[in-house]
GROMACS .gro file of C-alpha atoms in nm:
model
  212
    1UNK     CA    1   0.723   0.353  -2.871
    2UNK     CA    2   1.004   0.406  -2.622
    3UNK     CA    3   1.056   0.767  -2.732
    4UNK     CA    4   0.689   0.846  -2.684
    5UNK     CA    5   0.689   0.678  -2.344
    6UNK     CA    6   0.988   0.889  -2.240
    7UNK     CA    7   0.822   1.208  -2.363
    8UNK     CA    8   0.495   1.138  -2.183
    9UNK     CA    9   0.675   1.040  -1.863
   10UNK     CA   10   0.897   1.349  -1.868
   11UNK     CA   11   0.598   1.575  -1.938
   12UNK     CA   12   0.398   1.419  -1.655
   13UNK     CA   13   0.677   1.452  -1.398
   14UNK     CA   14   0.757   1.807  -1.510
   15UNK     CA   15   0.391   1.911  -1.487
   16UNK     CA   16   0.356   1.758  -1.140
   17UNK     CA   17   0.676   1.934  -1.027
   18UNK     CA   18   0.559   2.271  -1.159
   19UNK     CA   19   0.218   2.240  -0.994
   20UNK     CA   20   0.366   2.128  -0.662
   21UNK     CA   21   0.631   2.400  -0.656
   22UNK     CA   22   0.372   2.663  -0.750
   23UNK     CA   23   0.142   2.562  -0.463
   24UNK     CA   24   0.428   2.552  -0.213
   25UNK     CA   25   0.568   2.883  -0.333
   26UNK     CA   26   0.236   3.067  -0.327
   27UNK     CA   27   0.154   2.923   0.014
   28UNK     CA   28   0.486   3.037   0.159
   29UNK     CA   29   0.458   3.381  -0.001
   30UNK     CA   30   0.111   3.417   0.154
   31UNK     CA   31   0.177   3.296   0.509
   32UNK     CA   32   0.557   3.281   0.541
   33UNK     CA   33   0.686   3.074   0.830
   34UNK     CA   34   0.336   3.049   0.974
   35UNK     CA   35   0.222   2.827   0.685
   36UNK     CA   36   0.064   2.500   0.799
   37UNK     CA   37   0.182   2.161   0.679
   38UNK     CA   38  -0.153   2.136   0.501
   39UNK     CA   39  -0.170   2.481   0.345
   40UNK     CA   40  -0.551   2.483   0.345
   41UNK     CA   41  -0.544   2.484   0.726
   42UNK     CA   42  -0.383   2.827   0.709
   43UNK     CA   43  -0.693   2.974   0.548
   44UNK     CA   44  -0.993   3.085   0.749
   45UNK     CA   45  -1.291   2.853   0.776
   46UNK     CA   46  -1.503   3.130   0.625
   47UNK     CA   47  -1.293   3.145   0.308
   48UNK     CA   48  -1.524   3.013   0.036
   49UNK     CA   49  -1.247   2.922  -0.209
   50UNK     CA   50  -1.056   2.731   0.059
   51UNK     CA   51  -1.375   2.548   0.151
   52UNK     CA   52  -1.428   2.452  -0.213
   53UNK     CA   53  -1.069   2.326  -0.227
   54UNK     CA   54  -1.125   2.115   0.085
   55UNK     CA   55  -1.434   1.959  -0.071
   56UNK     CA   56  -1.240   1.888  -0.391
   57UNK     CA   57  -0.967   1.712  -0.192
   58UNK     CA   58  -1.231   1.510  -0.007
   59UNK     CA   59  -1.383   1.394  -0.338
   60UNK     CA   60  -1.036   1.313  -0.472
   61UNK     CA   61  -0.946   1.100  -0.170
   62UNK     CA   62  -1.278   0.916  -0.163
   63UNK     CA   63  -1.270   0.857  -0.538
   64UNK     CA   64  -0.908   0.746  -0.561
   65UNK     CA   65  -0.904   0.520  -0.254
   66UNK     CA   66  -1.061   0.217  -0.431
   67UNK     CA   67  -0.798   0.230  -0.708
   68UNK     CA   68  -0.505   0.266  -0.468
   69UNK     CA   69  -0.640   0.003  -0.231
   70UNK     CA   70  -0.693  -0.245  -0.513
   71UNK     CA   71  -0.323  -0.232  -0.603
   72UNK     CA   72  -0.226  -0.252  -0.236
   73UNK     CA   73  -0.456  -0.551  -0.178
   74UNK     CA   74  -0.329  -0.741  -0.481
   75UNK     CA   75   0.035  -0.689  -0.380
   76UNK     CA   76  -0.029  -0.778  -0.016
   77UNK     CA   77  -0.220  -1.097  -0.097
   78UNK     CA   78   0.059  -1.207  -0.330
   79UNK     CA   79   0.312  -1.166  -0.048
   80UNK     CA   80   0.102  -1.358   0.204
   81UNK     CA   81   0.109  -1.741   0.215
   82UNK     CA   82  -0.231  -1.754   0.051
   83UNK     CA   83  -0.202  -1.895  -0.304
   84UNK     CA   84  -0.576  -1.874  -0.377
   85UNK     CA   85  -0.727  -1.575  -0.188
   86UNK     CA   86  -1.103  -1.567  -0.162
   87UNK     CA   87  -1.339  -1.274  -0.133
   88UNK     CA   88  -1.338  -1.329   0.243
   89UNK     CA   89  -0.961  -1.272   0.250
   90UNK     CA   90  -1.001  -0.953   0.047
   91UNK     CA   91  -1.279  -0.826   0.272
   92UNK     CA   92  -1.077  -0.899   0.587
   93UNK     CA   93  -0.776  -0.717   0.443
   94UNK     CA   94  -0.995  -0.419   0.354
   95UNK     CA   95  -1.139  -0.397   0.706
   96UNK     CA   96  -0.799  -0.428   0.874
   97UNK     CA   97  -0.645  -0.169   0.642
   98UNK     CA   98  -0.922   0.088   0.695
   99UNK     CA   99  -0.907   0.041   1.072
  100UNK     CA  100  -0.527   0.080   1.073
  101UNK     CA  101  -0.531   0.389   0.850
  102UNK     CA  102  -0.808   0.549   1.057
  103UNK     CA  103  -0.624   0.478   1.384
  104UNK     CA  104  -0.306   0.636   1.247
  105UNK     CA  105  -0.501   0.939   1.125
  106UNK     CA  106  -0.653   0.986   1.472
  107UNK     CA  107  -0.310   0.981   1.636
  108UNK     CA  108  -0.105   1.182   1.387
  109UNK     CA  109  -0.215   1.539   1.332
  110UNK     CA  110   0.098   1.672   1.161
  111UNK     CA  111   0.048   1.615   0.790
  112UNK     CA  112   0.400   1.742   0.723
  113UNK     CA  113   0.547   1.453   0.922
  114UNK     CA  114   0.338   1.196   0.734
  115UNK     CA  115   0.418   1.347   0.394
  116UNK     CA  116   0.786   1.385   0.476
  117UNK     CA  117   0.834   1.034   0.612
  118UNK     CA  118   0.636   0.862   0.336
  119UNK     CA  119   0.804   1.078   0.073
  120UNK     CA  120   1.152   0.998   0.200
  121UNK     CA  121   1.098   0.623   0.230
  122UNK     CA  122   0.856   0.553  -0.055
  123UNK     CA  123   1.014   0.806  -0.289
  124UNK     CA  124   1.359   0.654  -0.258
  125UNK     CA  125   1.217   0.302  -0.279
  126UNK     CA  126   1.012   0.367  -0.593
  127UNK     CA  127   1.275   0.571  -0.777
  128UNK     CA  128   1.597   0.392  -0.680
  129UNK     CA  129   1.556   0.071  -0.481
  130UNK     CA  130   1.271  -0.125  -0.641
  131UNK     CA  131   1.372  -0.071  -1.006
  132UNK     CA  132   1.729  -0.169  -0.921
  133UNK     CA  133   1.613  -0.483  -0.738
  134UNK     CA  134   1.397  -0.582  -1.033
  135UNK     CA  135   1.693  -0.539  -1.265
  136UNK     CA  136   1.915  -0.741  -1.032
  137UNK     CA  137   1.663  -1.023  -1.033
  138UNK     CA  138   1.665  -1.016  -1.412
  139UNK     CA  139   2.042  -1.034  -1.416
  140UNK     CA  140   2.034  -1.331  -1.179
  141UNK     CA  141   1.835  -1.513  -1.446
  142UNK     CA  142   2.064  -1.401  -1.725
  143UNK     CA  143   2.255  -1.727  -1.729
  144UNK     CA  144   1.928  -1.920  -1.762
  145UNK     CA  145   1.759  -1.730  -2.043
  146UNK     CA  146   1.831  -1.445  -2.280
  147UNK     CA  147   1.602  -1.245  -2.505
  148UNK     CA  148   1.645  -1.217  -2.880
  149UNK     CA  149   1.856  -0.904  -2.849
  150UNK     CA  150   2.110  -1.079  -2.628
  151UNK     CA  151   2.005  -0.904  -2.309
  152UNK     CA  152   1.891  -1.067  -1.986
  153UNK     CA  153   1.540  -1.203  -1.966
  154UNK     CA  154   1.334  -1.390  -1.710
  155UNK     CA  155   1.285  -1.758  -1.772
  156UNK     CA  156   0.946  -1.918  -1.725
  157UNK     CA  157   0.885  -2.269  -1.603
  158UNK     CA  158   0.568  -2.427  -1.736
  159UNK     CA  159   0.466  -2.092  -1.881
  160UNK     CA  160   0.329  -1.958  -1.554
  161UNK     CA  161   0.584  -1.961  -1.269
  162UNK     CA  162   0.905  -1.767  -1.237
  163UNK     CA  163   1.211  -1.990  -1.247
  164UNK     CA  164   1.397  -1.867  -0.941
  165UNK     CA  165   1.770  -1.889  -0.900
  166UNK     CA  166   2.024  -1.752  -0.654
  167UNK     CA  167   2.306  -1.675  -0.892
  168UNK     CA  168   2.589  -1.499  -0.710
  169UNK     CA  169   2.744  -1.201  -0.893
  170UNK     CA  170   3.079  -1.376  -0.936
  171UNK     CA  171   2.899  -1.665  -1.111
  172UNK     CA  172   2.734  -1.439  -1.367
  173UNK     CA  173   2.871  -1.416  -1.721
  174UNK     CA  174   3.130  -1.138  -1.750
  175UNK     CA  175   2.903  -0.930  -1.973
  176UNK     CA  176   2.653  -0.896  -1.685
  177UNK     CA  177   2.882  -0.835  -1.389
  178UNK     CA  178   2.927  -0.461  -1.448
  179UNK     CA  179   2.550  -0.411  -1.467
  180UNK     CA  180   2.501  -0.618  -1.152
  181UNK     CA  181   2.738  -0.403  -0.947
  182UNK     CA  182   2.591  -0.083  -1.093
  183UNK     CA  183   2.235  -0.170  -0.995
  184UNK     CA  184   2.341  -0.313  -0.661
  185UNK     CA  185   2.507   0.020  -0.589
  186UNK     CA  186   2.194   0.204  -0.700
  187UNK     CA  187   1.978  -0.002  -0.465
  188UNK     CA  188   2.220   0.054  -0.176
  189UNK     CA  189   2.246   0.426  -0.246
  190UNK     CA  190   1.868   0.459  -0.264
  191UNK     CA  191   1.834   0.280   0.068
  192UNK     CA  192   2.081   0.520   0.227
  193UNK     CA  193   1.893   0.819   0.085
  194UNK     CA  194   1.561   0.689   0.213
  195UNK     CA  195   1.694   0.617   0.561
  196UNK     CA  196   1.870   0.954   0.575
  197UNK     CA  197   1.553   1.136   0.473
  198UNK     CA  198   1.349   0.943   0.729
  199UNK     CA  199   1.603   1.025   1.002
  200UNK     CA  200   1.595   1.395   0.914
  201UNK     CA  201   1.213   1.398   0.927
  202UNK     CA  202   1.211   1.222   1.264
  203UNK     CA  203   1.474   1.454   1.412
  204UNK     CA  204   1.300   1.763   1.278
  205UNK     CA  205   0.962   1.658   1.413
  206UNK     CA  206   1.049   1.518   1.755
  207UNK     CA  207   1.374   1.694   1.853
  208UNK     CA  208   1.545   2.032   1.834
  209UNK     CA  209   1.851   1.886   1.663
  210UNK     CA  210   1.826   2.132   1.373
  211UNK     CA  211   1.729   2.422   1.595
  212UNK     CA  212   1.364   2.422   1.490
   0.00000   0.00000   0.00000
């Protein structure tokens, strides 16, 4: 049900926030301003618990990579002009991706910069921009099809392909215009937040603009 989905989602985000804040707080209380971007780097190589934590992170990265890459590969192949990708296409994408990620990892040593930049851009995109764009696309189809509850729905052509339209906001039915402007504003605001966060990370890392 929707209520259960909301409860599980809220619990998951709250748990992740508590764990993250606890790790950051304990790391700062232990090392203060000398804390490394990757807190485990602040511990001595001879620390057995820190070594165990490093091994656990290694297993987590190696184990989760196939799942994350599968989603990335599916999305990338859908965006490329390749309607029927073969296993050769998937293998080529995997090789190129691994080489690119490895090259970036060899060049960038500041994990804080990577986490900050990806968090600013991807966080704003996933939380604000992408959901709003999806909703806007649904509203653009609102004059073509509606669900049983009277809300906007996506029309299907032939049962398999999205029926695309370029409905301008002023051409939408009046009952959808307010929602269109609301979600357009949300997407724009999220974009501004993401770009602002990225700019702050870049200035903090490569300049003394903030006196760091």
